[in-house]
Amino acid sequence: MIEDKNPQRTSIAQLGEFGLIDHLTRNFDVTQESTLKSIGDDAAVLDFAAKKAVISTDLLIEGVHFDLAYMPLKHLGYKAVVVNLSDICAMNAKPTQITVSVAVSNRFPLEALEELFEGITHAAKEYKVDVIGGDTTSSQKGLIISITAIGEADADEIVYRNGAKQTDLLVVTGDIGAAYMGLQVLEREKQVFQVNPNSQPDLDPYTYLVERQLKPEARTDVRTLLHALEIKPTSMIDISDGLSSEIIHLCKQSKVGCNLYEDKLPLDPQFISTCEEFNIDSTTVAINGGEDYELLFTIDINDFDKIKGNPNFSIIGHMADESEGVHLVTRANTKIALKARGWDALSE
């Protein structure tokens, strides 16, 4: 791609806060019946009738959660929406609306914010959610994005983290670990570029991994798939901080133990080959990596026949008595205690 050495840069100060909001939100459409009033008043108005509202919020900070050296702003906008919708999916609910708040420093021109909001708009249309409000303000250092996601579900559809039972099966959607390895590839290429700015990265061998990092998807389809199979999970969580951390969350809140089987982990071939290239153990990455945004859930053992062989799901373990603890069972049939080594934003 040829870089434009003289891109247009329009100062956001020229528009003012309300002019900027009008400019950035002009392409948002209302598609949900529950949205009575979206952007344009002091508050949005929603009507979920007999359904329950599910709400989650997330904060993304430049230098902590993303690096603009390799994260395009359009992808960032898309990902910021997806990671919040994933939390709604983890409650077995349907995402319906989001609010978007942005704090930005004066180093970002209007055109940069247009790219960011192009990604947000694309995600909103892709997942059929309404953007119903938010805020814009200045930042002293960098870009900060806060998104609140809202969803709906019948009371008996909602799944919490605390419902797993001792004999339940542990199930995961898709594959895991690829997003973390995509990040490792991007970080390596960034270091190469810093040494030699004329070098061009060859990302073709890592297309899937990079996409999983830069453009993850929320598993809004899982709710429908499980409903068709007549399965309601007993507990559920999304994999944002790493499989091991999420399993421990389920176990702590459900007061159960767990046996996770190494040979059952769903790993993509490109992920495995890249782990070998980086000389990193694939199992370690798969259970600790994070940012997969797949869903991890438990089901009653009596539902085994309904889900076995389904290409959308992998049975990776089973729950146990709390006294047994939480373990990884290796291919050599050795038990290793699982620890929460995934992402922790507050760690030093």
PDB file of N, CA and C in Angstrom, residues 201-273:
ATOM      1  N   PRO A 201       6.665  -5.805   6.089  1.00  0.00           N
ATOM      2  CA  PRO A 201       6.329  -7.080   6.731  1.00  0.00           C
ATOM      3  C   PRO A 201       5.611  -8.030   5.777  1.00  0.00           C
ATOM      4  N   ASP A 202       5.930  -9.307   5.858  1.00  0.00           N
ATOM      5  CA  ASP A 202       5.238 -10.334   5.094  1.00  0.00           C
ATOM      6  C   ASP A 202       4.323 -11.083   6.052  1.00  0.00           C
ATOM      7  N   LEU A 203       3.053 -10.719   6.034  1.00  0.00           N
ATOM      8  CA  LEU A 203       2.095 -11.302   6.972  1.00  0.00           C
ATOM      9  C   LEU A 203       1.260 -12.413   6.348  1.00  0.00           C
ATOM     10  N   ASP A 204       1.514 -12.736   5.078  1.00  0.00           N
ATOM     11  CA  ASP A 204       0.722 -13.763   4.395  1.00  0.00           C
ATOM     12  C   ASP A 204       0.693 -15.099   5.125  1.00  0.00           C
ATOM     13  N   PRO A 205       1.814 -15.574   5.694  1.00  0.00           N
ATOM     14  CA  PRO A 205       1.768 -16.870   6.392  1.00  0.00           C
ATOM     15  C   PRO A 205       0.979 -16.830   7.701  1.00  0.00           C
ATOM     16  N   TYR A 206       0.588 -15.621   8.123  1.00  0.00           N
ATOM     17  CA  TYR A 206      -0.056 -15.469   9.427  1.00  0.00           C
ATOM     18  C   TYR A 206      -1.429 -14.797   9.309  1.00  0.00           C
ATOM     19  N   THR A 207      -2.048 -14.896   8.149  1.00  0.00           N
ATOM     20  CA  THR A 207      -3.287 -14.162   7.885  1.00  0.00           C
ATOM     21  C   THR A 207      -4.357 -14.425   8.938  1.00  0.00           C
ATOM     22  N   TYR A 208      -4.589 -15.692   9.257  1.00  0.00           N
ATOM     23  CA  TYR A 208      -5.647 -16.043  10.210  1.00  0.00           C
ATOM     24  C   TYR A 208      -5.337 -15.498  11.602  1.00  0.00           C
ATOM     25  N   LEU A 209      -4.082 -15.633  12.016  1.00  0.00           N
ATOM     26  CA  LEU A 209      -3.690 -15.190  13.352  1.00  0.00           C
ATOM     27  C   LEU A 209      -3.835 -13.679  13.495  1.00  0.00           C
ATOM     28  N   VAL A 210      -3.380 -12.943  12.497  1.00  0.00           N
ATOM     29  CA  VAL A 210      -3.454 -11.476  12.539  1.00  0.00           C
ATOM     30  C   VAL A 210      -4.910 -11.017  12.533  1.00  0.00           C
ATOM     31  N   GLU A 211      -5.736 -11.685  11.741  1.00  0.00           N
ATOM     32  CA  GLU A 211      -7.154 -11.319  11.696  1.00  0.00           C
ATOM     33  C   GLU A 211      -7.825 -11.569  13.050  1.00  0.00           C
ATOM     34  N   ARG A 212      -7.457 -12.663  13.704  1.00  0.00           N
ATOM     35  CA  ARG A 212      -8.036 -12.965  15.013  1.00  0.00           C
ATOM     36  C   ARG A 212      -7.648 -11.901  16.051  1.00  0.00           C
ATOM     37  N   GLN A 213      -6.492 -11.273  15.874  1.00  0.00           N
ATOM     38  CA  GLN A 213      -6.060 -10.226  16.786  1.00  0.00           C
ATOM     39  C   GLN A 213      -6.675  -8.872  16.423  1.00  0.00           C
ATOM     40  N   LEU A 214      -6.645  -8.507  15.147  1.00  0.00           N
ATOM     41  CA  LEU A 214      -7.087  -7.180  14.729  1.00  0.00           C
ATOM     42  C   LEU A 214      -8.593  -7.095  14.488  1.00  0.00           C
ATOM     43  N   LYS A 215      -9.219  -8.206  14.100  1.00  0.00           N
ATOM     44  CA  LYS A 215     -10.645  -8.172  13.776  1.00  0.00           C
ATOM     45  C   LYS A 215     -11.348  -9.422  14.320  1.00  0.00           C
ATOM     46  N   PRO A 216     -11.448  -9.522  15.637  1.00  0.00           N
ATOM     47  CA  PRO A 216     -12.171 -10.650  16.225  1.00  0.00           C
ATOM     48  C   PRO A 216     -13.667 -10.527  15.960  1.00  0.00           C
ATOM     49  N   GLU A 217     -14.389 -11.593  16.195  1.00  0.00           N
ATOM     50  CA  GLU A 217     -15.839 -11.574  16.015  1.00  0.00           C
ATOM     51  C   GLU A 217     -16.526 -12.043  17.288  1.00  0.00           C
ATOM     52  N   ALA A 218     -17.659 -11.440  17.590  1.00  0.00           N
ATOM     53  CA  ALA A 218     -18.467 -11.866  18.739  1.00  0.00           C
ATOM     54  C   ALA A 218     -19.342 -13.036  18.319  1.00  0.00           C
ATOM     55  N   ARG A 219     -19.471 -14.028  19.181  1.00  0.00           N
ATOM     56  CA  ARG A 219     -20.202 -15.245  18.819  1.00  0.00           C
ATOM     57  C   ARG A 219     -21.707 -15.092  19.073  1.00  0.00           C
ATOM     58  N   THR A 220     -22.314 -14.171  18.334  1.00  0.00           N
ATOM     59  CA  THR A 220     -23.760 -13.968  18.438  1.00  0.00           C
ATOM     60  C   THR A 220     -24.538 -15.158  17.896  1.00  0.00           C
ATOM     61  N   ASP A 221     -23.870 -16.018  17.128  1.00  0.00           N
ATOM     62  CA  ASP A 221     -24.541 -17.179  16.539  1.00  0.00           C
ATOM     63  C   ASP A 221     -24.756 -18.311  17.530  1.00  0.00           C
ATOM     64  N   VAL A 222     -23.973 -18.334  18.605  1.00  0.00           N
ATOM     65  CA  VAL A 222     -24.003 -19.473  19.525  1.00  0.00           C
ATOM     66  C   VAL A 222     -25.362 -19.608  20.202  1.00  0.00           C
ATOM     67  N   ARG A 223     -25.961 -18.497  20.571  1.00  0.00           N
ATOM     68  CA  ARG A 223     -27.283 -18.524  21.214  1.00  0.00           C
ATOM     69  C   ARG A 223     -28.295 -19.262  20.341  1.00  0.00           C
ATOM     70  N   THR A 224     -28.263 -18.961  19.036  1.00  0.00           N
ATOM     71  CA  THR A 224     -29.185 -19.609  18.099  1.00  0.00           C
ATOM     72  C   THR A 224     -28.846 -21.082  17.919  1.00  0.00           C
ATOM     73  N   LEU A 225     -27.540 -21.384  17.825  1.00  0.00           N
ATOM     74  CA  LEU A 225     -27.112 -22.773  17.649  1.00  0.00           C
ATOM     75  C   LEU A 225     -27.543 -23.633  18.833  1.00  0.00           C
ATOM     76  N   LEU A 226     -27.344 -23.132  20.038  1.00  0.00           N
ATOM     77  CA  LEU A 226     -27.698 -23.895  21.229  1.00  0.00           C
ATOM     78  C   LEU A 226     -29.210 -24.065  21.354  1.00  0.00           C
ATOM     79  N   HIS A 227     -29.930 -23.019  20.986  1.00  0.00           N
ATOM     80  CA  HIS A 227     -31.399 -23.099  21.040  1.00  0.00           C
ATOM     81  C   HIS A 227     -31.902 -24.179  20.090  1.00  0.00           C
ATOM     82  N   ALA A 228     -31.291 -24.260  18.898  1.00  0.00           N
ATOM     83  CA  ALA A 228     -31.694 -25.280  17.925  1.00  0.00           C
ATOM     84  C   ALA A 228     -31.394 -26.692  18.431  1.00  0.00           C
ATOM     85  N   LEU A 229     -30.337 -26.814  19.237  1.00  0.00           N
ATOM     86  CA  LEU A 229     -29.969 -28.122  19.798  1.00  0.00           C
ATOM     87  C   LEU A 229     -30.737 -28.426  21.082  1.00  0.00           C
ATOM     88  N   GLU A 230     -31.568 -27.479  21.519  1.00  0.00           N
ATOM     89  CA  GLU A 230     -32.336 -27.602  22.766  1.00  0.00           C
ATOM     90  C   GLU A 230     -31.406 -27.778  23.964  1.00  0.00           C
ATOM     91  N   ILE A 231     -30.344 -26.952  23.970  1.00  0.00           N
ATOM     92  CA  ILE A 231     -29.375 -26.954  25.065  1.00  0.00           C
ATOM     93  C   ILE A 231     -29.333 -25.572  25.693  1.00  0.00           C
ATOM     94  N   LYS A 232     -29.465 -25.525  27.010  1.00  0.00           N
ATOM     95  CA  LYS A 232     -29.221 -24.285  27.737  1.00  0.00           C
ATOM     96  C   LYS A 232     -28.005 -24.507  28.628  1.00  0.00           C
ATOM     97  N   PRO A 233     -26.931 -23.735  28.427  1.00  0.00           N
ATOM     98  CA  PRO A 233     -25.743 -23.890  29.283  1.00  0.00           C
ATOM     99  C   PRO A 233     -26.083 -23.678  30.751  1.00  0.00           C
ATOM    100  N   THR A 234     -25.332 -24.341  31.618  1.00  0.00           N
ATOM    101  CA  THR A 234     -25.527 -24.142  33.051  1.00  0.00           C
ATOM    102  C   THR A 234     -24.694 -22.976  33.566  1.00  0.00           C
ATOM    103  N   SER A 235     -23.605 -22.648  32.863  1.00  0.00           N
ATOM    104  CA  SER A 235     -22.790 -21.467  33.161  1.00  0.00           C
ATOM    105  C   SER A 235     -22.083 -21.053  31.876  1.00  0.00           C
ATOM    106  N   MET A 236     -21.659 -19.796  31.804  1.00  0.00           N
ATOM    107  CA  MET A 236     -21.024 -19.315  30.568  1.00  0.00           C
ATOM    108  C   MET A 236     -20.177 -18.089  30.842  1.00  0.00           C
ATOM    109  N   ILE A 237     -19.114 -17.923  30.032  1.00  0.00           N
ATOM    110  CA  ILE A 237     -18.220 -16.773  30.110  1.00  0.00           C
ATOM    111  C   ILE A 237     -17.556 -16.627  28.752  1.00  0.00           C
ATOM    112  N   ASP A 238     -17.111 -15.421  28.392  1.00  0.00           N
ATOM    113  CA  ASP A 238     -16.364 -15.294  27.138  1.00  0.00           C
ATOM    114  C   ASP A 238     -14.867 -15.312  27.439  1.00  0.00           C
ATOM    115  N   ILE A 239     -14.083 -15.735  26.441  1.00  0.00           N
ATOM    116  CA  ILE A 239     -12.645 -15.890  26.642  1.00  0.00           C
ATOM    117  C   ILE A 239     -11.947 -14.618  26.193  1.00  0.00           C
ATOM    118  N   SER A 240     -11.792 -13.698  27.134  1.00  0.00           N
ATOM    119  CA  SER A 240     -11.096 -12.442  26.850  1.00  0.00           C
ATOM    120  C   SER A 240      -9.728 -12.415  27.513  1.00  0.00           C
ATOM    121  N   ASP A 241      -9.627 -12.996  28.718  1.00  0.00           N
ATOM    122  CA  ASP A 241      -8.385 -12.928  29.485  1.00  0.00           C
ATOM    123  C   ASP A 241      -7.567 -14.215  29.447  1.00  0.00           C
ATOM    124  N   GLY A 242      -8.021 -15.225  28.726  1.00  0.00           N
ATOM    125  CA  GLY A 242      -7.307 -16.497  28.668  1.00  0.00           C
ATOM    126  C   GLY A 242      -8.162 -17.628  29.209  1.00  0.00           C
ATOM    127  N   LEU A 243      -8.074 -18.802  28.583  1.00  0.00           N
ATOM    128  CA  LEU A 243      -8.903 -19.941  28.949  1.00  0.00           C
ATOM    129  C   LEU A 243      -8.743 -20.324  30.422  1.00  0.00           C
ATOM    130  N   SER A 244      -7.512 -20.376  30.912  1.00  0.00           N
ATOM    131  CA  SER A 244      -7.291 -20.792  32.302  1.00  0.00           C
ATOM    132  C   SER A 244      -7.980 -19.835  33.269  1.00  0.00           C
ATOM    133  N   SER A 245      -7.851 -18.535  33.020  1.00  0.00           N
ATOM    134  CA  SER A 245      -8.493 -17.540  33.892  1.00  0.00           C
ATOM    135  C   SER A 245     -10.010 -17.691  33.889  1.00  0.00           C
ATOM    136  N   GLU A 246     -10.568 -17.930  32.697  1.00  0.00           N
ATOM    137  CA  GLU A 246     -12.025 -18.025  32.591  1.00  0.00           C
ATOM    138  C   GLU A 246     -12.548 -19.296  33.264  1.00  0.00           C
ATOM    139  N   ILE A 247     -11.821 -20.401  33.122  1.00  0.00           N
ATOM    140  CA  ILE A 247     -12.221 -21.636  33.803  1.00  0.00           C
ATOM    141  C   ILE A 247     -12.234 -21.426  35.310  1.00  0.00           C
ATOM    142  N   ILE A 248     -11.211 -20.766  35.817  1.00  0.00           N
ATOM    143  CA  ILE A 248     -11.123 -20.509  37.260  1.00  0.00           C
ATOM    144  C   ILE A 248     -12.266 -19.614  37.719  1.00  0.00           C
ATOM    145  N   HIS A 249     -12.648 -18.626  36.894  1.00  0.00           N
ATOM    146  CA  HIS A 249     -13.809 -17.789  37.216  1.00  0.00           C
ATOM    147  C   HIS A 249     -15.067 -18.642  37.379  1.00  0.00           C
ATOM    148  N   LEU A 250     -15.313 -19.531  36.404  1.00  0.00           N
ATOM    149  CA  LEU A 250     -16.496 -20.392  36.464  1.00  0.00           C
ATOM    150  C   LEU A 250     -16.463 -21.276  37.704  1.00  0.00           C
ATOM    151  N   CYS A 251     -15.302 -21.857  37.976  1.00  0.00           N
ATOM    152  CA  CYS A 251     -15.176 -22.764  39.111  1.00  0.00           C
ATOM    153  C   CYS A 251     -15.393 -22.045  40.443  1.00  0.00           C
ATOM    154  N   LYS A 252     -14.796 -20.864  40.580  1.00  0.00           N
ATOM    155  CA  LYS A 252     -14.945 -20.114  41.828  1.00  0.00           C
ATOM    156  C   LYS A 252     -16.398 -19.719  42.071  1.00  0.00           C
ATOM    157  N   GLN A 253     -17.055 -19.222  41.028  1.00  0.00           N
ATOM    158  CA  GLN A 253     -18.424 -18.746  41.217  1.00  0.00           C
ATOM    159  C   GLN A 253     -19.428 -19.883  41.327  1.00  0.00           C
ATOM    160  N   SER A 254     -19.104 -21.030  40.716  1.00  0.00           N
ATOM    161  CA  SER A 254     -20.006 -22.183  40.784  1.00  0.00           C
ATOM    162  C   SER A 254     -19.651 -23.134  41.921  1.00  0.00           C
ATOM    163  N   LYS A 255     -18.488 -22.874  42.564  1.00  0.00           N
ATOM    164  CA  LYS A 255     -18.014 -23.720  43.661  1.00  0.00           C
ATOM    165  C   LYS A 255     -17.857 -25.177  43.221  1.00  0.00           C
ATOM    166  N   VAL A 256     -17.121 -25.348  42.118  1.00  0.00           N
ATOM    167  CA  VAL A 256     -16.812 -26.684  41.603  1.00  0.00           C
ATOM    168  C   VAL A 256     -15.337 -26.748  41.219  1.00  0.00           C
ATOM    169  N   GLY A 257     -14.852 -27.946  40.953  1.00  0.00           N
ATOM    170  CA  GLY A 257     -13.523 -28.142  40.401  1.00  0.00           C
ATOM    171  C   GLY A 257     -13.632 -28.417  38.910  1.00  0.00           C
ATOM    172  N   CYS A 258     -12.485 -28.688  38.261  1.00  0.00           N
ATOM    173  CA  CYS A 258     -12.521 -28.929  36.815  1.00  0.00           C
ATOM    174  C   CYS A 258     -11.296 -29.720  36.371  1.00  0.00           C
ATOM    175  N   ASN A 259     -11.495 -30.582  35.397  1.00  0.00           N
ATOM    176  CA  ASN A 259     -10.402 -31.256  34.705  1.00  0.00           C
ATOM    177  C   ASN A 259     -10.460 -30.854  33.237  1.00  0.00           C
ATOM    178  N   LEU A 260      -9.428 -30.145  32.792  1.00  0.00           N
ATOM    179  CA  LEU A 260      -9.298 -29.699  31.406  1.00  0.00           C
ATOM    180  C   LEU A 260      -8.299 -30.623  30.708  1.00  0.00           C
ATOM    181  N   TYR A 261      -8.662 -31.148  29.538  1.00  0.00           N
ATOM    182  CA  TYR A 261      -7.817 -32.132  28.858  1.00  0.00           C
ATOM    183  C   TYR A 261      -7.027 -31.499  27.717  1.00  0.00           C
ATOM    184  N   GLU A 262      -5.717 -31.616  27.814  1.00  0.00           N
ATOM    185  CA  GLU A 262      -4.828 -31.006  26.832  1.00  0.00           C
ATOM    186  C   GLU A 262      -5.114 -31.493  25.419  1.00  0.00           C
ATOM    187  N   ASP A 263      -5.373 -32.777  25.253  1.00  0.00           N
ATOM    188  CA  ASP A 263      -5.559 -33.331  23.908  1.00  0.00           C
ATOM    189  C   ASP A 263      -6.913 -32.964  23.296  1.00  0.00           C
ATOM    190  N   LYS A 264      -7.760 -32.270  24.049  1.00  0.00           N
ATOM    191  CA  LYS A 264      -9.067 -31.853  23.529  1.00  0.00           C
ATOM    192  C   LYS A 264      -9.090 -30.382  23.119  1.00  0.00           C
ATOM    193  N   LEU A 265      -7.999 -29.654  23.354  1.00  0.00           N
ATOM    194  CA  LEU A 265      -7.978 -28.227  23.022  1.00  0.00           C
ATOM    195  C   LEU A 265      -8.071 -28.021  21.515  1.00  0.00           C
ATOM    196  N   PRO A 266      -9.001 -27.177  21.036  1.00  0.00           N
ATOM    197  CA  PRO A 266      -9.134 -26.924  19.593  1.00  0.00           C
ATOM    198  C   PRO A 266      -8.117 -25.883  19.120  1.00  0.00           C
ATOM    199  N   LEU A 267      -7.129 -26.322  18.341  1.00  0.00           N
ATOM    200  CA  LEU A 267      -6.047 -25.446  17.895  1.00  0.00           C
ATOM    201  C   LEU A 267      -5.995 -25.407  16.375  1.00  0.00           C
ATOM    202  N   ASP A 268      -5.863 -24.214  15.819  1.00  0.00           N
ATOM    203  CA  ASP A 268      -5.773 -24.053  14.372  1.00  0.00           C
ATOM    204  C   ASP A 268      -4.365 -24.448  13.891  1.00  0.00           C
ATOM    205  N   PRO A 269      -4.253 -25.096  12.716  1.00  0.00           N
ATOM    206  CA  PRO A 269      -2.934 -25.511  12.199  1.00  0.00           C
ATOM    207  C   PRO A 269      -1.947 -24.356  12.056  1.00  0.00           C
ATOM    208  N   GLN A 270      -2.412 -23.180  11.620  1.00  0.00           N
ATOM    209  CA  GLN A 270      -1.532 -22.026  11.489  1.00  0.00           C
ATOM    210  C   GLN A 270      -1.022 -21.581  12.856  1.00  0.00           C
ATOM    211  N   PHE A 271      -1.856 -21.708  13.857  1.00  0.00           N
ATOM    212  CA  PHE A 271      -1.457 -21.404  15.233  1.00  0.00           C
ATOM    213  C   PHE A 271      -0.354 -22.351  15.694  1.00  0.00           C
ATOM    214  N   ILE A 272      -0.525 -23.637  15.434  1.00  0.00           N
ATOM    215  CA  ILE A 272       0.460 -24.636  15.874  1.00  0.00           C
ATOM    216  C   ILE A 272       1.809 -24.407  15.196  1.00  0.00           C
ATOM    217  N   SER A 273       1.796 -24.176  13.891  1.00  0.00           N
ATOM    218  CA  SER A 273       3.049 -23.983  13.155  1.00  0.00           C
ATOM    219  C   SER A 273       3.763 -22.704  13.592  1.00  0.00           C
TER     220      SER A 273
END
